[in-house]
Short mmCIF file of C-alpha atoms and ligand atoms in Angstrom, two decimals:
data_model
loop_
_atom_site.label_atom_id
_atom_site.label_comp_id
_atom_site.label_asym_id
_atom_site.label_seq_id
_atom_site.Cartn_x
_atom_site.Cartn_y
_atom_site.Cartn_z
CA UNK V 698 50.00 53.04 31.64
CA UNK V 699 51.09 54.66 28.40
CA UNK V 700 48.51 55.88 25.91
CA UNK V 701 48.73 57.09 22.33
CA UNK V 702 49.62 60.67 23.18
CA UNK V 703 52.68 59.52 25.12
CA UNK V 704 51.10 60.63 28.37
CA UNK V 705 51.68 58.38 31.33
CA UNK V 706 49.07 57.88 34.02
CA UNK V 707 50.60 57.22 37.40
CA UNK V 708 49.17 56.48 40.81
CA UNK V 709 51.36 57.50 43.73
CA UNK V 710 50.92 57.02 47.43
CA UNK V 711 51.82 59.70 49.98
CA UNK V 712 52.06 58.72 53.62
CA UNK V 713 51.79 61.26 56.42
CA UNK V 714 51.74 60.83 60.16
CA UNK V 715 48.53 61.95 61.88
CA UNK V 716 47.97 62.84 65.55
CA UNK V 717 44.42 61.95 66.60
CA UNK V 718 43.50 62.94 70.17
CA UNK V 719 42.18 60.24 72.50
CA UNK V 720 38.61 60.57 71.30
CA UNK V 721 39.57 60.27 67.60
CA UNK V 722 41.98 57.45 68.43
CA UNK V 723 39.10 55.53 69.94
CA UNK V 724 37.00 56.33 66.86
CA UNK V 725 39.73 55.00 64.54
CA UNK V 726 40.38 51.90 66.66
CA UNK V 727 36.66 51.25 66.82
CA UNK V 728 36.23 51.57 63.04
CA UNK V 729 39.16 49.25 62.44
CA UNK V 730 37.84 46.64 64.83
CA UNK V 731 34.29 46.77 63.39
CA UNK V 732 35.83 46.45 59.91
CA UNK V 733 37.81 43.41 61.00
CA UNK V 734 34.60 41.84 62.36
CA UNK V 735 32.77 42.61 59.13
CA UNK V 736 35.55 41.11 57.03
CA UNK V 737 35.55 37.90 59.04
CA UNK V 738 31.77 37.67 58.98
CA UNK V 739 31.68 38.05 55.21
CA UNK V 740 34.39 35.45 54.91
CA UNK V 741 32.46 33.04 57.14
CA UNK V 742 29.36 33.33 54.93
CA UNK V 743 31.30 32.89 51.71
CA UNK V 744 33.08 29.84 53.15
CA UNK V 745 29.69 28.20 53.64
CA UNK V 746 28.89 28.79 49.99
CA UNK V 747 32.26 27.44 48.96
CA UNK V 748 31.81 24.37 51.18
CA UNK V 749 28.42 23.49 49.75
CA UNK V 750 29.68 23.89 46.20
CA UNK V 751 33.43 24.22 45.76
CA UNK V 752 33.16 24.89 42.04
CA UNK V 753 31.09 28.05 42.49
CA UNK V 754 33.15 31.22 42.26
CA UNK V 755 32.58 33.81 44.94
CA UNK V 756 31.51 36.88 42.99
CA UNK V 757 31.07 40.53 43.84
CA UNK V 758 27.34 39.93 43.75
CA UNK V 759 27.50 37.11 46.30
CA UNK V 760 29.50 39.23 48.71
CA UNK V 761 27.22 42.25 48.23
CA UNK V 762 24.23 40.13 49.09
CA UNK V 763 25.88 38.95 52.32
CA UNK V 764 26.94 42.48 53.12
CA UNK V 765 23.33 43.65 52.95
CA UNK V 766 22.16 40.76 55.14
CA UNK V 767 24.78 41.45 57.78
CA UNK V 768 23.96 45.17 57.96
CA UNK V 769 20.25 44.39 58.24
CA UNK V 770 20.85 41.99 61.15
CA UNK V 771 23.18 44.20 63.12
CA UNK V 772 23.32 47.98 62.90
CA UNK V 773 26.80 48.10 64.51
CA UNK V 774 28.14 48.09 60.98
CA UNK V 775 26.32 51.28 60.14
CA UNK V 776 28.92 53.03 62.30
CA UNK V 777 31.27 52.55 59.35
CA UNK V 778 31.22 54.98 56.46
CA UNK V 779 29.48 53.26 53.50
CA UNK V 780 32.58 53.39 51.28
CA UNK V 781 34.67 51.81 54.00
CA UNK V 782 32.29 48.85 53.88
CA UNK V 783 32.63 48.70 50.10
CA UNK V 784 36.40 48.64 50.51
CA UNK V 785 36.11 45.65 52.87
CA UNK V 786 34.05 43.87 50.22
CA UNK V 787 36.76 44.71 47.66
CA UNK V 788 39.50 43.35 49.91
CA UNK V 789 37.68 40.05 50.35
CA UNK V 790 36.84 39.85 46.65
CA UNK V 791 40.50 40.37 45.77
CA UNK V 792 41.55 37.65 48.20
CA UNK V 793 39.17 35.23 46.51
CA UNK V 794 40.29 36.26 43.03
CA UNK V 795 43.90 35.61 44.01
CA UNK V 796 42.91 32.27 45.49
CA UNK V 797 41.06 31.19 42.32
CA UNK V 798 43.98 32.38 40.18
CA UNK V 799 46.44 30.30 42.22
CA UNK V 800 44.11 27.27 41.99
CA UNK V 801 44.20 27.66 38.22
CA UNK V 802 48.01 27.94 38.20
CA UNK V 803 48.24 24.87 40.39
CA UNK V 804 46.03 22.94 38.00
CA UNK V 805 48.37 23.81 35.17
CA UNK V 806 51.32 22.46 37.13
CA UNK V 807 52.74 25.36 39.15
CA UNK V 808 54.26 24.26 42.45
CA UNK V 809 52.41 26.68 44.70
CA UNK V 810 49.98 26.59 47.59
CA UNK V 811 46.50 27.76 46.68
CA UNK V 812 46.06 29.24 50.18
CA UNK V 813 42.35 29.54 50.95
CA UNK V 814 41.34 33.02 52.30
CA UNK V 815 41.96 33.19 56.03
CA UNK V 816 40.27 34.97 58.91
CA UNK V 817 42.09 38.12 59.87
CA UNK V 818 43.33 38.54 63.41
CA UNK V 819 43.58 41.95 65.07
CA UNK V 820 47.24 42.16 64.11
CA UNK V 821 46.49 41.56 60.46
CA UNK V 822 43.76 44.12 60.14
CA UNK V 823 45.02 47.61 60.85
CA UNK V 824 43.54 50.03 58.33
CA UNK V 825 40.37 51.38 56.75
CA UNK V 826 40.08 53.00 53.33
CA UNK V 827 37.83 55.75 52.01
CA UNK V 828 37.68 54.75 48.38
CA UNK V 829 36.30 57.89 46.82
CA UNK V 830 37.24 61.53 47.15
CA UNK V 831 33.64 62.69 47.43
CA UNK V 832 33.94 65.02 50.39
CA UNK V 833 34.31 62.23 52.93
CA UNK V 834 37.83 63.44 53.73
CA UNK V 835 39.96 66.52 53.23
CA UNK V 836 42.86 68.57 54.57
CA UNK V 837 42.21 72.08 55.81
CA UNK V 838 44.75 74.27 57.59
CA UNK V 839 47.00 71.42 58.70
CA UNK V 840 44.16 69.22 59.88
CA UNK V 841 42.76 66.09 58.32
CA UNK V 842 39.01 65.64 58.41
CA UNK V 843 37.57 62.15 57.94
CA UNK V 844 33.87 61.25 57.96
CA UNK V 845 32.69 59.23 60.98
CA UNK V 846 36.01 59.89 62.74
CA UNK V 847 36.59 63.64 63.06
CA UNK V 848 39.48 66.03 62.54
CA UNK V 849 43.08 65.62 63.64
CA UNK V 850 46.50 67.16 63.13
CA UNK V 851 48.39 65.92 60.09
CA UNK V 852 52.12 66.27 59.50
CA UNK V 853 52.08 66.99 55.78
CA UNK V 854 55.78 67.21 54.93
CA UNK V 855 55.20 67.55 51.19
CA UNK V 856 52.44 68.50 48.79
CA UNK V 857 50.37 65.83 47.13
CA UNK V 858 50.63 66.23 43.35
CA UNK V 859 47.80 65.08 41.12
CA UNK V 860 44.19 64.18 41.80
CA UNK V 861 43.64 62.63 45.20
CA UNK V 862 41.63 59.43 44.85
CA UNK V 863 41.55 57.63 48.19
CA UNK V 864 42.74 57.86 51.77
CA UNK V 865 43.66 55.00 54.09
CA UNK V 866 43.83 55.50 57.84
CA UNK V 867 46.38 53.09 59.24
CA UNK V 868 47.52 52.09 62.70
CA UNK V 869 51.14 50.98 63.07
CA UNK V 870 52.03 49.99 66.62
CA UNK V 871 50.96 53.05 68.60
CA UNK V 872 51.21 55.51 65.67
CA UNK V 873 48.63 56.54 63.10
CA UNK V 874 49.10 57.43 59.45
CA UNK V 875 47.05 58.73 56.55
CA UNK V 876 48.00 57.33 53.16
CA UNK V 877 46.66 59.19 50.14
CA UNK V 878 46.71 57.87 46.60
CA UNK V 879 46.83 60.44 43.84
CA UNK V 880 46.58 60.03 40.11
CA UNK V 881 48.76 62.12 37.88
CA UNK V 882 49.05 62.38 34.15
CA UNK V 883 52.55 63.28 33.05
CA UNK V 884 54.16 63.78 29.71
CA UNK V 885 57.70 62.49 30.07
CA UNK V 886 60.48 63.80 27.83
CA UNK V 887 61.57 61.63 24.92
CA UNK V 888 65.14 60.52 25.38
CA UNK V 889 67.44 58.34 23.30
CA UNK V 890 68.36 55.14 25.09
CA UNK V 891 72.12 55.43 24.66
CA UNK V 892 73.37 54.59 28.14
CA UNK V 893 71.46 51.61 29.55
CA UNK V 894 72.61 50.01 32.79
CA UNK V 895 71.99 46.61 34.42
CA UNK V 896 71.36 46.36 38.16
CA UNK V 897 71.95 43.26 40.26
CA UNK V 898 70.72 42.86 43.81
CA UNK V 899 73.86 41.71 45.46
CA UNK V 900 74.87 39.29 48.13
CA UNK V 901 77.56 41.54 49.51
CA UNK V 902 76.37 44.78 47.92
CA UNK V 903 72.96 46.35 48.05
CA UNK V 904 73.24 46.68 44.30
CA UNK V 905 75.92 46.24 41.64
CA UNK V 906 75.75 48.15 38.36
CA UNK V 907 76.95 46.81 35.03
CA UNK V 908 79.31 49.78 34.65
CA UNK V 909 81.31 48.54 37.64
CA UNK V 910 79.86 50.69 40.41
CA UNK V 911 78.65 49.07 43.60
CA UNK V 912 76.48 50.41 46.40
CA UNK V 913 77.08 48.81 49.76
CA UNK V 914 74.27 47.69 51.98
CA UNK V 915 73.99 50.35 54.73
CA UNK V 916 75.22 49.29 58.16
CA UNK V 917 71.89 49.92 59.86
CA UNK V 918 70.39 46.93 58.04
CA UNK V 919 72.54 44.42 59.85
CA UNK V 920 72.07 46.01 63.25
CA UNK V 921 68.31 46.26 62.86
CA UNK V 922 67.98 42.78 61.38
CA UNK V 923 69.71 41.29 64.42
CA UNK V 924 67.42 43.11 66.81
CA UNK V 925 64.30 42.24 64.83
CA UNK V 926 65.27 38.56 64.81
CA UNK V 927 65.88 38.70 68.55
CA UNK V 928 62.48 40.28 69.32
CA UNK V 929 60.77 37.82 67.02
CA UNK V 930 62.33 34.89 68.91
CA UNK V 931 61.17 36.34 72.23
CA UNK V 932 57.62 36.91 70.94
CA UNK V 933 57.45 33.29 69.80
CA UNK V 934 58.57 32.09 73.22
CA UNK V 935 56.06 34.09 75.26
CA UNK V 936 52.67 32.86 76.35
CA UNK V 937 50.03 33.91 73.82
CA UNK V 938 47.81 36.02 76.05
CA UNK V 939 50.45 37.44 78.36
CA UNK V 940 51.12 41.15 78.77
CA UNK V 941 54.84 40.54 78.40
CA UNK V 942 54.16 39.14 74.97
CA UNK V 943 52.23 42.27 74.03
CA UNK V 944 55.20 44.33 75.15
CA UNK V 945 57.76 42.35 73.14
CA UNK V 946 55.44 42.43 70.17
CA UNK V 947 55.28 46.18 70.46
CA UNK V 948 59.09 46.37 70.54
CA UNK V 949 59.26 44.09 67.51
CA UNK V 950 56.85 46.33 65.57
CA UNK V 951 58.77 49.46 66.56
CA UNK V 952 62.00 47.91 65.31
CA UNK V 953 60.31 46.87 62.08
CA UNK V 954 58.95 50.37 61.57
CA UNK V 955 62.42 51.74 62.20
CA UNK V 956 64.08 49.64 59.53
CA UNK V 957 61.30 50.40 57.04
CA UNK V 958 61.61 54.15 57.50
CA UNK V 959 65.40 54.12 57.42
CA UNK V 960 65.58 51.92 54.36
CA UNK V 961 62.88 53.94 52.54
CA UNK V 962 64.95 57.02 53.11
CA UNK V 963 68.09 55.31 51.83
CA UNK V 964 66.31 53.96 48.75
CA UNK V 965 64.69 57.29 47.88
CA UNK V 966 68.13 58.89 47.79
CA UNK V 967 69.66 56.02 45.83
CA UNK V 968 66.89 55.91 43.20
CA UNK V 969 67.13 59.70 42.78
CA UNK V 970 70.86 59.41 42.20
CA UNK V 971 70.41 56.65 39.62
CA UNK V 972 67.71 58.50 37.69
CA UNK V 973 69.90 61.62 37.60
CA UNK V 974 73.10 59.65 37.07
CA UNK V 975 73.32 59.92 33.28
CA UNK V 976 71.76 56.54 32.53
CA UNK V 977 68.96 56.28 29.97
CA UNK V 978 67.30 52.98 30.93
CA UNK V 979 67.54 50.34 33.64
CA UNK V 980 67.50 46.55 33.49
CA UNK V 981 66.57 44.61 36.63
CA UNK V 982 65.70 41.06 37.58
CA UNK V 983 62.09 39.99 37.70
CA UNK V 984 61.43 39.11 41.33
CA UNK V 985 59.82 35.78 41.98
CA UNK V 986 57.03 36.52 44.44
CA UNK V 987 56.26 32.92 45.36
CA UNK V 988 59.94 32.36 46.17
CA UNK V 989 59.88 35.45 48.33
CA UNK V 990 56.87 34.28 50.29
CA UNK V 991 58.31 30.84 50.77
CA UNK V 992 61.52 32.20 52.20
CA UNK V 993 61.49 31.87 55.97
CA UNK V 994 64.82 33.51 56.68
CA UNK V 995 63.97 36.85 58.26
CA UNK V 996 67.01 38.79 57.06
CA UNK V 997 66.39 37.55 53.54
CA UNK V 998 62.73 38.55 53.58
CA UNK V 999 63.62 42.04 54.83
CA UNK V 1000 66.14 42.28 52.01
CA UNK V 1001 63.57 41.05 49.45
CA UNK V 1002 60.97 43.52 50.63
CA UNK V 1003 63.37 46.42 50.42
CA UNK V 1004 64.64 45.37 47.01
CA UNK V 1005 61.04 45.20 45.82
CA UNK V 1006 60.29 48.69 47.12
CA UNK V 1007 63.48 49.98 45.58
CA UNK V 1008 62.45 48.74 42.12
CA UNK V 1009 59.03 50.37 42.54
CA UNK V 1010 60.63 53.69 43.44
CA UNK V 1011 63.14 53.48 40.61
CA UNK V 1012 60.38 52.53 38.17
CA UNK V 1013 58.09 55.45 38.84
CA UNK V 1014 60.93 57.97 38.99
CA UNK V 1015 62.48 56.64 35.79
CA UNK V 1016 59.12 56.55 34.02
CA UNK V 1017 58.45 60.18 34.89
CA UNK V 1018 61.86 61.06 33.43
CA UNK V 1019 61.12 59.20 30.19
CA UNK V 1020 63.29 56.15 30.91
CA UNK V 1021 62.29 52.52 30.87
CA UNK V 1022 62.86 49.94 33.58
CA UNK V 1023 63.07 46.55 31.89
CA UNK V 1024 62.53 43.40 33.94
CA UNK V 1025 64.31 40.26 32.81
CA UNK V 1026 64.19 36.58 33.71
CA UNK V 1027 66.35 36.09 36.80
CA UNK V 1028 67.33 32.50 36.07
CA UNK V 1029 71.08 31.83 36.27
CA UNK V 1030 72.08 35.49 36.04
CA UNK V 1031 74.84 34.90 38.57
CA UNK V 1032 75.88 31.49 37.21
CA UNK V 1033 76.31 32.46 33.56
CA UNK V 1034 79.55 33.80 32.19
CA UNK V 1035 78.67 37.22 30.79
CA UNK V 1036 81.36 36.85 28.17
CA UNK V 1037 80.93 33.35 26.68
CA UNK V 1038 77.61 32.15 28.14
CA UNK V 1039 79.14 29.18 29.96
CA UNK V 1040 77.21 28.15 33.09
CA UNK V 1041 79.33 27.70 36.21
CA UNK V 1042 78.10 26.47 39.57
CA UNK V 1043 78.31 29.42 41.97
CA UNK V 1044 77.65 28.69 45.67
CA UNK V 1045 76.66 31.82 47.63
CA UNK V 1046 80.01 31.91 49.38
CA UNK V 1047 81.98 32.28 46.15
CA UNK V 1048 82.64 35.95 45.47
CA UNK V 1049 84.51 35.90 42.21
CA UNK V 1050 83.27 34.49 38.99
CA UNK V 1051 85.90 32.33 37.29
CA UNK V 1052 84.92 30.94 33.93
CA UNK V 1053 86.58 27.58 33.28
CA UNK V 1054 85.91 27.88 29.57
CA UNK V 1055 87.06 31.35 28.51
CA UNK V 1056 89.05 32.22 31.60
CA UNK V 1057 87.12 35.37 32.40
CA UNK V 1058 87.34 36.50 36.03
CA UNK V 1059 85.43 39.14 37.87
CA UNK V 1060 83.18 40.03 40.74
CA UNK V 1061 80.08 37.80 40.87
CA UNK V 1062 77.60 40.67 41.29
CA UNK V 1063 79.18 42.61 38.44
CA UNK V 1064 78.99 39.54 36.20
CA UNK V 1065 75.30 39.16 37.10
CA UNK V 1066 74.50 42.81 36.39
CA UNK V 1067 76.08 42.54 32.93
CA UNK V 1068 73.97 39.44 32.24
CA UNK V 1069 70.86 41.34 33.30
CA UNK V 1070 71.69 44.20 30.96
CA UNK V 1071 72.42 41.79 28.10
CA UNK V 1072 69.09 40.03 28.56
CA UNK V 1073 67.26 43.33 28.48
CA UNK V 1074 69.08 44.35 25.29
CA UNK V 1075 68.41 41.00 23.63
CA UNK V 1076 64.70 41.45 24.23
CA UNK V 1077 64.94 45.00 22.97
CA UNK V 1078 67.08 44.50 19.92
CA UNK V 1079 64.29 42.41 18.46
CA UNK V 1080 61.83 45.20 19.05
CA UNK V 1081 64.12 47.91 17.61
CA UNK V 1082 65.31 45.73 14.72
CA UNK V 1083 64.64 48.54 12.23
CA UNK V 1084 67.00 51.11 13.62
CA UNK V 1085 70.72 51.11 14.17
CA UNK V 1086 70.25 51.88 17.85
CA UNK V 1087 70.37 48.26 18.90
CA UNK V 1088 73.66 47.47 17.19
CA UNK V 1089 75.18 50.68 18.54
CA UNK V 1090 74.22 49.60 22.04
CA UNK V 1091 75.55 46.07 21.49
CA UNK V 1092 78.83 47.58 20.31
CA UNK V 1093 79.01 49.84 23.31
CA UNK V 1094 78.24 46.90 25.58
CA UNK V 1095 80.99 44.82 24.03
CA UNK V 1096 83.62 47.46 24.55
CA UNK V 1097 82.39 47.99 28.10
CA UNK V 1098 82.73 44.30 28.86
CA UNK V 1099 86.21 44.38 27.37
CA UNK V 1100 87.06 47.23 29.69
CA UNK V 1101 85.63 45.44 32.69
CA UNK V 1102 87.58 42.29 32.02
CA UNK V 1103 90.72 44.13 32.94
CA UNK V 1104 89.01 45.66 35.95
CA UNK V 1105 90.38 44.07 39.13
CA UNK V 1106 87.63 42.01 40.75
CA UNK V 1107 87.80 43.57 44.18
CA UNK V 1108 88.45 47.19 43.41
CA UNK V 1109 84.73 47.77 43.18
CA UNK V 1110 84.16 50.00 46.23
CA UNK V 1111 83.03 52.96 44.10
CA UNK V 1112 80.40 54.14 46.51
CA UNK V 1113 80.25 57.65 45.14
CA UNK V 1114 77.45 57.51 42.62
ZN1 ZN A 1206 83.28 32.40 29.88
#
């Protein structure tokens, strides 16, 4: 959020591993399982309301009322810290708000599923959140203290900058993590946007830049994806309540955690390099969330998730450095000739873009990244119509495209950002 003084308010998350002993592990597991019960109970009550009158919106007040009733009936829920219960209410409220929003979109013609809020199984409920930094948690001498749970060792590998707002205690497989959110107000430097770059998420490459550089997808992705797919198939085959299924599920989660950590590491390094790479703004494709959800191909959804995280990382790093990340409409970016605007059918297997109108030829990802940059500049040139900046950039872009036209399509392996 940018305000009048040019200050930018950012919220960052910092995730650290924690090492609860057996007693605290039981306390965390217990809190999570009571929270899951509470969530489902609240949902059950709100479903009854919705059933009796489907046009009534489930409001914060409705849920609060049910929350009070449930606590009165059963004091098990008093084992939870009060703010943890409020967070559960917030989660359910958000689910309903999303549901009502999608209903509205559907009414106005969007081809989406409204998706009524669902009960959460044990696997889908794995964290609790302390929503206010009011003394209910804190770090002292390498140990994290959390109300109603106790103290435990925390592996804090970096300092948290800014004002800590919340902490979430999360279970992932057999490991535990503490995720802090911190708010920071920064005053980024003012820089002239003289070297913008377009970024395309590639088919062959992890990304392709409009200046001709490409970054390959790291090898670990493929290896991990194969193993994840294999474990997922085995989990699906096993009997639902069997111990062997629990074991394969555990292996699946471990593999998933592995690819997430490895790819986060890779993307942190890559986004750092881009922000310090001499560029002054970034243009990327707007990701279509409903498309992403609908996609059932596992490798593709891993790729989508990592691309999404990459854009988040790039955005906050760029913003702190005073650069903009501009999101553009993703339609036809790989099918449009970046030189003459002609639209050519491009099946996924076709690697080189050949325009049958102007004869332009180059790498499909490179062509797409130039289109992305152009779209961002078109949007911007309107906004900056007063100054000469826009035309200077258009000029620069034109000469760059000219240069790239003579660039051999497959020489792109410049992996040395
Ligand atoms: Zn063309």
